[in-house]
Amino acid sequence: MWARAAVRGAVAGLVGVAAMTTAEKLEQQVTHRPNSYVPARTLTALTTGVRLPESARPLVRNHLMHWGTGAAVGALRGVWSAAGLRGWRANAWHTSVRLAVDQTLENATGVGAPPWTWSRQDQVVDVAGKAVYSFVTGAVADRLVAPARPRSRRRLLGDAWGRSGSPRDRSGARGLWD
């Protein structure tokens, strides 16, 4: 069940990336901001240990990182949907997770700069794009992934030996370790 939720979440993540990319392209028409190749340089640094110059524009690696990260973080959102973490609050938390994943990878590799060093416009654009991604991913994941059936707390917890907490499962006899 969890693997299916993760796969469906990854699909939802790809839909979210498509929405984020569309929103970014519309934003770029207004702000005239150039394409970012930070994802490509991050992927290169992660896989080869080589830091490309800022002038490098490896398009295929850019798409691999952009879509791959979206699918991976979307898989998490699918698991959240199955676990009952759904709706706009889960989407808002997911936005933070997506931002954290990107910033951790970019800054750990030395490719990116910490967000507090960015211009206000760059911060707004990045957060807005990730919010579009997360809210679309969440809406799709919540639609594709059914919540898991709740188990009774007593049965779920059991005891230290793996026995069910249900009284009818016990014979009443006490053993050496009881």
Tab-separated table of C-alpha atoms in Angstrom:
chain	number	residue	atom	x	y	z
A	1	MET	CA	0.000	0.000	0.000
A	2	TRP	CA	2.756	2.479	0.917
A	3	ALA	CA	4.720	1.740	-2.253
A	4	ARG	CA	1.600	2.364	-4.349
A	5	ALA	CA	1.048	5.645	-2.483
A	6	ALA	CA	4.659	6.654	-3.166
A	7	VAL	CA	4.373	5.852	-6.887
A	8	ARG	CA	1.102	7.770	-7.171
A	9	GLY	CA	2.675	10.608	-5.220
A	10	ALA	CA	5.593	10.650	-7.666
A	11	VAL	CA	3.090	10.952	-10.521
A	12	ALA	CA	1.404	13.786	-8.623
A	13	GLY	CA	4.835	15.368	-8.195
A	14	LEU	CA	5.388	15.306	-11.951
A	15	VAL	CA	2.051	17.063	-12.440
A	16	GLY	CA	3.154	19.589	-9.818
A	17	VAL	CA	6.440	20.186	-11.667
A	18	ALA	CA	4.521	20.794	-14.889
A	19	ALA	CA	2.343	23.371	-13.110
A	20	MET	CA	5.360	25.007	-11.454
A	21	THR	CA	7.216	25.175	-14.780
A	22	THR	CA	4.198	26.751	-16.476
A	23	ALA	CA	3.835	29.308	-13.678
A	24	GLU	CA	7.561	30.117	-13.855
A	25	LYS	CA	7.431	30.618	-17.601
A	26	LEU	CA	4.515	33.036	-17.176
A	27	GLU	CA	6.398	34.846	-14.388
A	28	GLN	CA	9.512	35.088	-16.594
A	29	GLN	CA	7.500	36.820	-19.300
A	30	VAL	CA	6.583	39.517	-16.769
A	31	THR	CA	9.869	39.819	-14.834
A	32	HIS	CA	12.254	38.983	-17.693
A	33	ARG	CA	14.131	36.683	-15.304
A	34	PRO	CA	16.395	34.251	-17.194
A	35	ASN	CA	16.168	30.482	-16.838
A	36	SER	CA	17.973	29.047	-13.838
A	37	TYR	CA	20.511	26.288	-14.319
A	38	VAL	CA	21.163	25.807	-10.609
A	39	PRO	CA	19.380	22.409	-10.695
A	40	ALA	CA	21.769	21.178	-13.414
A	41	ARG	CA	24.841	22.436	-11.597
A	42	THR	CA	23.559	20.847	-8.364
A	43	LEU	CA	23.001	17.478	-10.038
A	44	THR	CA	26.463	17.638	-11.587
A	45	ALA	CA	28.062	18.408	-8.234
A	46	LEU	CA	26.087	15.625	-6.525
A	47	THR	CA	26.924	12.956	-9.100
A	48	THR	CA	30.468	13.873	-10.109
A	49	GLY	CA	31.799	16.144	-7.377
A	50	VAL	CA	32.587	18.741	-10.054
A	51	ARG	CA	31.236	22.276	-9.668
A	52	LEU	CA	30.357	23.748	-13.034
A	53	PRO	CA	30.836	27.477	-13.624
A	54	GLU	CA	27.757	29.701	-13.395
A	55	SER	CA	27.916	30.137	-17.152
A	56	ALA	CA	27.262	26.388	-17.698
A	57	ARG	CA	23.827	25.633	-19.147
A	58	PRO	CA	23.399	21.813	-19.303
A	59	LEU	CA	19.738	21.595	-20.308
A	60	VAL	CA	19.269	17.808	-19.999
A	61	ARG	CA	20.719	17.699	-16.476
A	62	ASN	CA	18.585	20.685	-15.566
A	63	HIS	CA	15.446	18.794	-16.544
A	64	LEU	CA	16.629	15.582	-14.856
A	65	MET	CA	17.114	17.372	-11.547
A	66	HIS	CA	13.999	19.516	-11.865
A	67	TRP	CA	11.660	16.627	-12.677
A	68	GLY	CA	13.496	14.051	-10.548
A	69	THR	CA	13.308	16.172	-7.413
A	70	GLY	CA	9.642	16.862	-8.118
A	71	ALA	CA	8.892	13.146	-8.414
A	72	ALA	CA	10.907	12.249	-5.297
A	73	VAL	CA	9.321	14.900	-3.087
A	74	GLY	CA	5.947	14.051	-4.644
A	75	ALA	CA	6.406	10.441	-3.520
A	76	LEU	CA	6.629	11.715	0.033
A	77	ARG	CA	3.397	13.677	-0.452
A	78	GLY	CA	1.700	10.504	-1.689
A	79	VAL	CA	2.721	8.691	1.484
A	80	TRP	CA	1.416	11.620	3.497
A	81	SER	CA	-1.932	11.330	1.692
A	82	ALA	CA	-2.134	7.646	2.541
A	83	ALA	CA	-1.245	8.374	6.164
A	84	GLY	CA	-4.055	10.914	6.400
A	85	LEU	CA	-1.950	14.096	6.064
A	86	ARG	CA	-4.112	15.758	3.456
A	87	GLY	CA	-5.509	19.096	2.340
A	88	TRP	CA	-4.187	22.621	2.342
A	89	ARG	CA	-2.260	22.306	5.617
A	90	ALA	CA	-0.343	19.310	4.300
A	91	ASN	CA	0.286	21.246	1.096
A	92	ALA	CA	1.686	24.197	3.065
A	93	TRP	CA	4.026	21.881	5.003
A	94	HIS	CA	4.981	20.196	1.749
A	95	THR	CA	6.021	23.579	0.350
A	96	SER	CA	8.505	23.858	3.225
A	97	VAL	CA	9.809	20.366	2.533
A	98	ARG	CA	10.308	21.120	-1.161
A	99	LEU	CA	12.150	24.346	-0.345
A	100	ALA	CA	14.283	22.550	2.244
A	101	VAL	CA	15.242	19.750	-0.157
A	102	ASP	CA	16.298	22.188	-2.859
A	103	GLN	CA	18.187	24.479	-0.495
A	104	THR	CA	19.922	21.612	1.279
A	105	LEU	CA	21.183	20.089	-1.961
A	106	GLU	CA	22.139	23.397	-3.555
A	107	ASN	CA	23.963	24.748	-0.513
A	108	ALA	CA	25.589	21.458	0.528
A	109	THR	CA	27.180	21.222	-2.918
A	110	GLY	CA	28.229	24.876	-2.867
A	111	VAL	CA	26.174	25.605	-5.977
A	112	GLY	CA	23.508	27.756	-4.372
A	113	ALA	CA	23.518	30.695	-2.008
A	114	PRO	CA	21.478	30.860	1.194
A	115	PRO	CA	18.034	32.390	0.541
A	116	TRP	CA	18.600	35.282	2.945
A	117	THR	CA	21.312	36.534	0.571
A	118	TRP	CA	18.848	36.701	-2.342
A	119	SER	CA	16.840	39.698	-3.456
A	120	ARG	CA	13.290	39.937	-2.138
A	121	GLN	CA	11.982	39.292	-5.669
A	122	ASP	CA	14.027	36.081	-5.994
A	123	GLN	CA	12.764	34.878	-2.622
A	124	VAL	CA	9.139	35.546	-3.558
A	125	VAL	CA	9.539	33.875	-6.950
A	126	ASP	CA	11.150	30.765	-5.436
A	127	VAL	CA	8.621	30.353	-2.631
A	128	ALA	CA	5.694	31.018	-4.971
A	129	GLY	CA	6.951	28.457	-7.489
A	130	LYS	CA	7.422	25.814	-4.809
A	131	ALA	CA	3.964	26.619	-3.394
A	132	VAL	CA	2.410	26.094	-6.831
A	133	TYR	CA	4.281	22.792	-7.059
A	134	SER	CA	3.192	21.625	-3.606
A	135	PHE	CA	-0.445	22.656	-3.819
A	136	VAL	CA	-0.894	21.035	-7.237
A	137	THR	CA	1.042	17.940	-6.145
A	138	GLY	CA	-1.071	17.723	-2.997
A	139	ALA	CA	-4.364	18.115	-4.823
A	140	VAL	CA	-3.418	15.352	-7.258
A	141	ALA	CA	-1.990	13.076	-4.547
A	142	ASP	CA	-5.083	13.494	-2.370
A	143	ARG	CA	-7.182	12.509	-5.378
A	144	LEU	CA	-5.032	9.521	-6.432
A	145	VAL	CA	-4.198	8.103	-2.990
A	146	ALA	CA	-6.882	6.839	-0.656
A	147	PRO	CA	-6.236	7.263	3.054
A	148	ALA	CA	-5.135	4.086	4.797
A	149	ARG	CA	-7.806	2.392	6.868
A	150	PRO	CA	-7.272	3.317	10.476
A	151	ARG	CA	-6.292	0.469	12.761
A	152	SER	CA	-7.371	0.363	16.338
A	153	ARG	CA	-4.734	1.898	18.555
A	154	ARG	CA	-4.739	-1.090	20.885
A	155	ARG	CA	-4.203	-3.571	18.061
A	156	LEU	CA	-1.587	-1.374	16.412
A	157	LEU	CA	0.535	-0.958	19.523
A	158	GLY	CA	0.417	-4.478	20.962
A	159	ASP	CA	3.020	-5.366	23.550
A	160	ALA	CA	6.789	-5.626	23.525
A	161	TRP	CA	6.662	-9.192	22.218
A	162	GLY	CA	4.591	-8.337	19.138
A	163	ARG	CA	1.341	-9.743	20.510
A	164	SER	CA	-1.835	-7.878	19.822
A	165	GLY	CA	-3.250	-5.672	22.528
A	166	SER	CA	-6.665	-7.236	22.026
A	167	PRO	CA	-7.780	-9.162	25.149
A	168	ARG	CA	-9.460	-11.902	23.101
A	169	ASP	CA	-6.081	-12.753	21.559
A	170	ARG	CA	-4.708	-13.729	24.926
A	171	SER	CA	-5.317	-17.017	26.669
A	172	GLY	CA	-4.995	-15.458	30.069
A	173	ALA	CA	-2.141	-17.812	30.970
A	174	ARG	CA	1.040	-16.196	32.241
A	175	GLY	CA	4.284	-17.406	30.879
A	176	LEU	CA	7.867	-17.125	32.015
A	177	TRP	CA	8.296	-13.656	30.489
A	178	ASP	CA	4.907	-12.159	31.487
